[in-house]
Amino acid sequence: ATLFPKYREKYLREVWPLVTRSLDKYKIACELNLVEGSMTVRTTKKTSDPYIILKARDLIKLLARSIPAPQALKILNDDYHCDILKIGGLVRNKERFVKRRQRLIGPDGATLKALELLTQCYILVQGNTVSVMGSYKGIKQVRKVVLECMN
């Protein structure tokens, strides 16, 4: 089960039918528990692709990380992968961390947009983490840029 923050509850409730439909195609069962604030995915007897459960797990991880559902659902494609980079512990000084994270985003998100276009990845900077979706090659490039920017 993947826990999600309280502020995501309303959005998740809205998009859950879409998520369920998408996972039904792959014969994966999913469950949204609003009481404990968690999402769960599991295989059914009809599941044929063994790797799809890992993709489904990544999907609910991305949904919990505030990635829009239409974007997060692309992870179910074979040529799409994701990574969550933790940038929180890389810089000791809080002010310096905020400055470097802002440098990564750029004015009006221009630097981030350029990085997305160059690597053909989807990038979301939020708090102490950077979520990346795309090809392995693109994710590797983004990881390198993000870590070098923060150091």
C-alpha positions as CSV (number, residue, x, y, z in Angstrom):
1,A,0.0,0.0,0.0
2,T,1.2,3.5,-0.8
3,L,0.1,6.3,1.5
4,F,-0.9,9.7,0.0
5,P,-1.1,13.2,1.6
6,K,-4.5,14.5,2.7
7,Y,-4.6,17.3,0.1
8,R,-4.4,14.6,-2.7
9,E,-7.6,12.9,-1.5
10,K,-10.1,15.0,-3.5
11,Y,-8.1,14.7,-6.7
12,L,-7.6,11.0,-6.3
13,R,-11.3,10.4,-5.7
14,E,-12.1,12.3,-9.0
15,V,-9.6,10.4,-11.2
16,W,-9.9,6.9,-9.5
17,P,-12.5,5.6,-12.0
18,L,-10.0,6.4,-14.8
19,V,-7.2,4.7,-12.9
20,T,-9.4,1.6,-12.3
21,R,-10.4,1.4,-16.0
22,S,-6.7,1.6,-17.1
23,L,-5.6,-1.1,-14.7
24,D,-8.6,-3.3,-15.5
25,K,-7.1,-3.6,-19.1
26,Y,-4.1,-5.3,-17.5
27,K,-6.3,-7.3,-15.1
28,I,-4.9,-5.5,-12.0
29,A,-7.1,-4.9,-9.0
30,C,-6.7,-1.5,-7.3
31,E,-8.2,0.0,-4.2
32,L,-8.4,3.5,-2.8
33,N,-8.7,3.5,1.0
34,L,-9.8,7.0,2.1
35,V,-9.9,6.1,5.8
36,E,-6.2,5.4,6.1
37,G,-5.3,7.4,3.1
38,S,-3.7,4.6,1.0
39,M,-3.8,3.1,-2.4
40,T,-3.2,-0.6,-3.1
41,V,-2.7,-2.6,-6.3
42,R,-2.7,-6.4,-6.6
43,T,-2.7,-9.0,-9.3
44,T,-5.8,-11.0,-10.1
45,K,-6.1,-14.6,-11.3
46,K,-6.4,-13.3,-14.9
47,T,-3.2,-11.1,-14.8
48,S,-0.9,-12.3,-17.6
49,D,2.0,-9.9,-17.6
50,P,4.2,-10.4,-14.5
51,Y,6.0,-7.1,-14.8
52,I,2.8,-5.0,-14.9
53,I,2.4,-5.2,-11.1
54,L,5.7,-3.3,-10.7
55,K,4.4,-0.7,-13.2
56,A,1.1,-0.4,-11.3
57,R,3.1,0.1,-8.1
58,D,5.0,2.9,-9.8
59,L,1.7,4.4,-11.0
60,I,0.3,4.7,-7.5
61,K,3.6,6.1,-6.2
62,L,3.5,8.8,-8.9
63,L,-0.2,9.6,-8.1
64,A,0.7,10.0,-4.5
65,R,3.5,12.4,-5.5
66,S,1.1,14.8,-7.2
67,I,1.7,13.8,-10.8
68,P,-1.5,14.3,-12.8
69,A,-3.3,11.0,-13.6
70,P,-3.1,11.3,-17.4
71,Q,0.7,11.7,-17.2
72,A,1.1,9.0,-14.5
73,L,-0.9,6.5,-16.5
74,K,1.8,6.6,-19.2
75,I,4.0,4.6,-16.8
76,L,2.0,1.5,-17.8
77,N,3.6,1.6,-21.3
78,D,6.7,-0.6,-21.6
79,D,9.0,2.2,-22.8
80,Y,8.2,4.5,-19.9
81,H,10.1,4.4,-16.6
82,C,10.1,6.6,-13.5
83,D,12.5,7.7,-10.8
84,I,12.1,9.8,-7.7
85,L,15.3,11.7,-6.8
86,K,15.7,12.8,-3.2
87,I,17.5,16.2,-3.2
88,G,16.8,17.1,0.4
89,G,20.0,15.8,2.0
90,L,22.4,17.0,-0.7
91,V,22.7,20.6,0.6
92,R,23.2,21.3,4.3
93,N,22.3,25.0,4.3
94,K,18.5,25.6,3.8
95,E,18.9,28.9,2.0
96,R,21.5,27.4,-0.4
97,F,19.2,24.5,-1.0
98,V,16.2,26.7,-1.9
99,K,18.5,28.8,-4.2
100,R,19.8,25.7,-6.0
101,R,16.3,24.2,-6.4
102,Q,15.1,27.5,-7.8
103,R,18.1,27.5,-10.2
104,L,17.0,24.0,-11.4
105,I,13.4,25.3,-12.0
106,G,14.5,28.6,-13.6
107,P,12.5,31.7,-14.3
108,D,8.8,30.7,-14.8
109,G,10.0,27.1,-15.1
110,A,12.0,27.8,-18.2
111,T,15.1,25.7,-17.2
112,L,12.9,22.8,-16.3
113,K,11.0,23.1,-19.6
114,A,14.3,23.1,-21.5
115,L,15.5,20.1,-19.6
116,E,12.2,18.3,-20.3
117,L,12.5,19.0,-24.1
118,L,16.1,17.9,-24.3
119,T,15.6,14.7,-22.4
120,Q,12.0,14.0,-23.5
121,C,11.1,13.3,-19.9
122,Y,8.4,14.7,-17.6
123,I,9.9,16.4,-14.5
124,L,8.2,17.5,-11.4
125,V,10.1,19.3,-8.6
126,Q,8.3,19.3,-5.3
127,G,9.7,19.9,-1.9
128,N,12.7,17.7,-1.3
129,T,12.2,15.4,-4.3
130,V,12.3,15.5,-8.1
131,S,10.0,13.0,-9.9
132,V,11.1,12.0,-13.4
133,M,9.3,10.0,-16.1
134,G,10.6,8.9,-19.4
135,S,13.1,6.6,-21.1
136,Y,16.0,5.1,-19.1
137,K,18.4,7.3,-21.1
138,G,16.4,10.4,-20.4
139,I,16.1,9.7,-16.7
140,K,19.8,9.1,-16.5
141,Q,20.5,12.5,-18.1
142,V,18.0,14.2,-15.8
143,R,19.5,12.6,-12.7
144,K,23.0,13.8,-13.7
145,V,21.8,17.3,-14.3
146,V,19.8,17.5,-11.1
147,L,22.6,16.1,-8.9
148,E,25.2,18.4,-10.5
149,C,22.9,21.4,-10.0
150,M,22.4,20.6,-6.3
151,N,26.1,20.0,-5.6
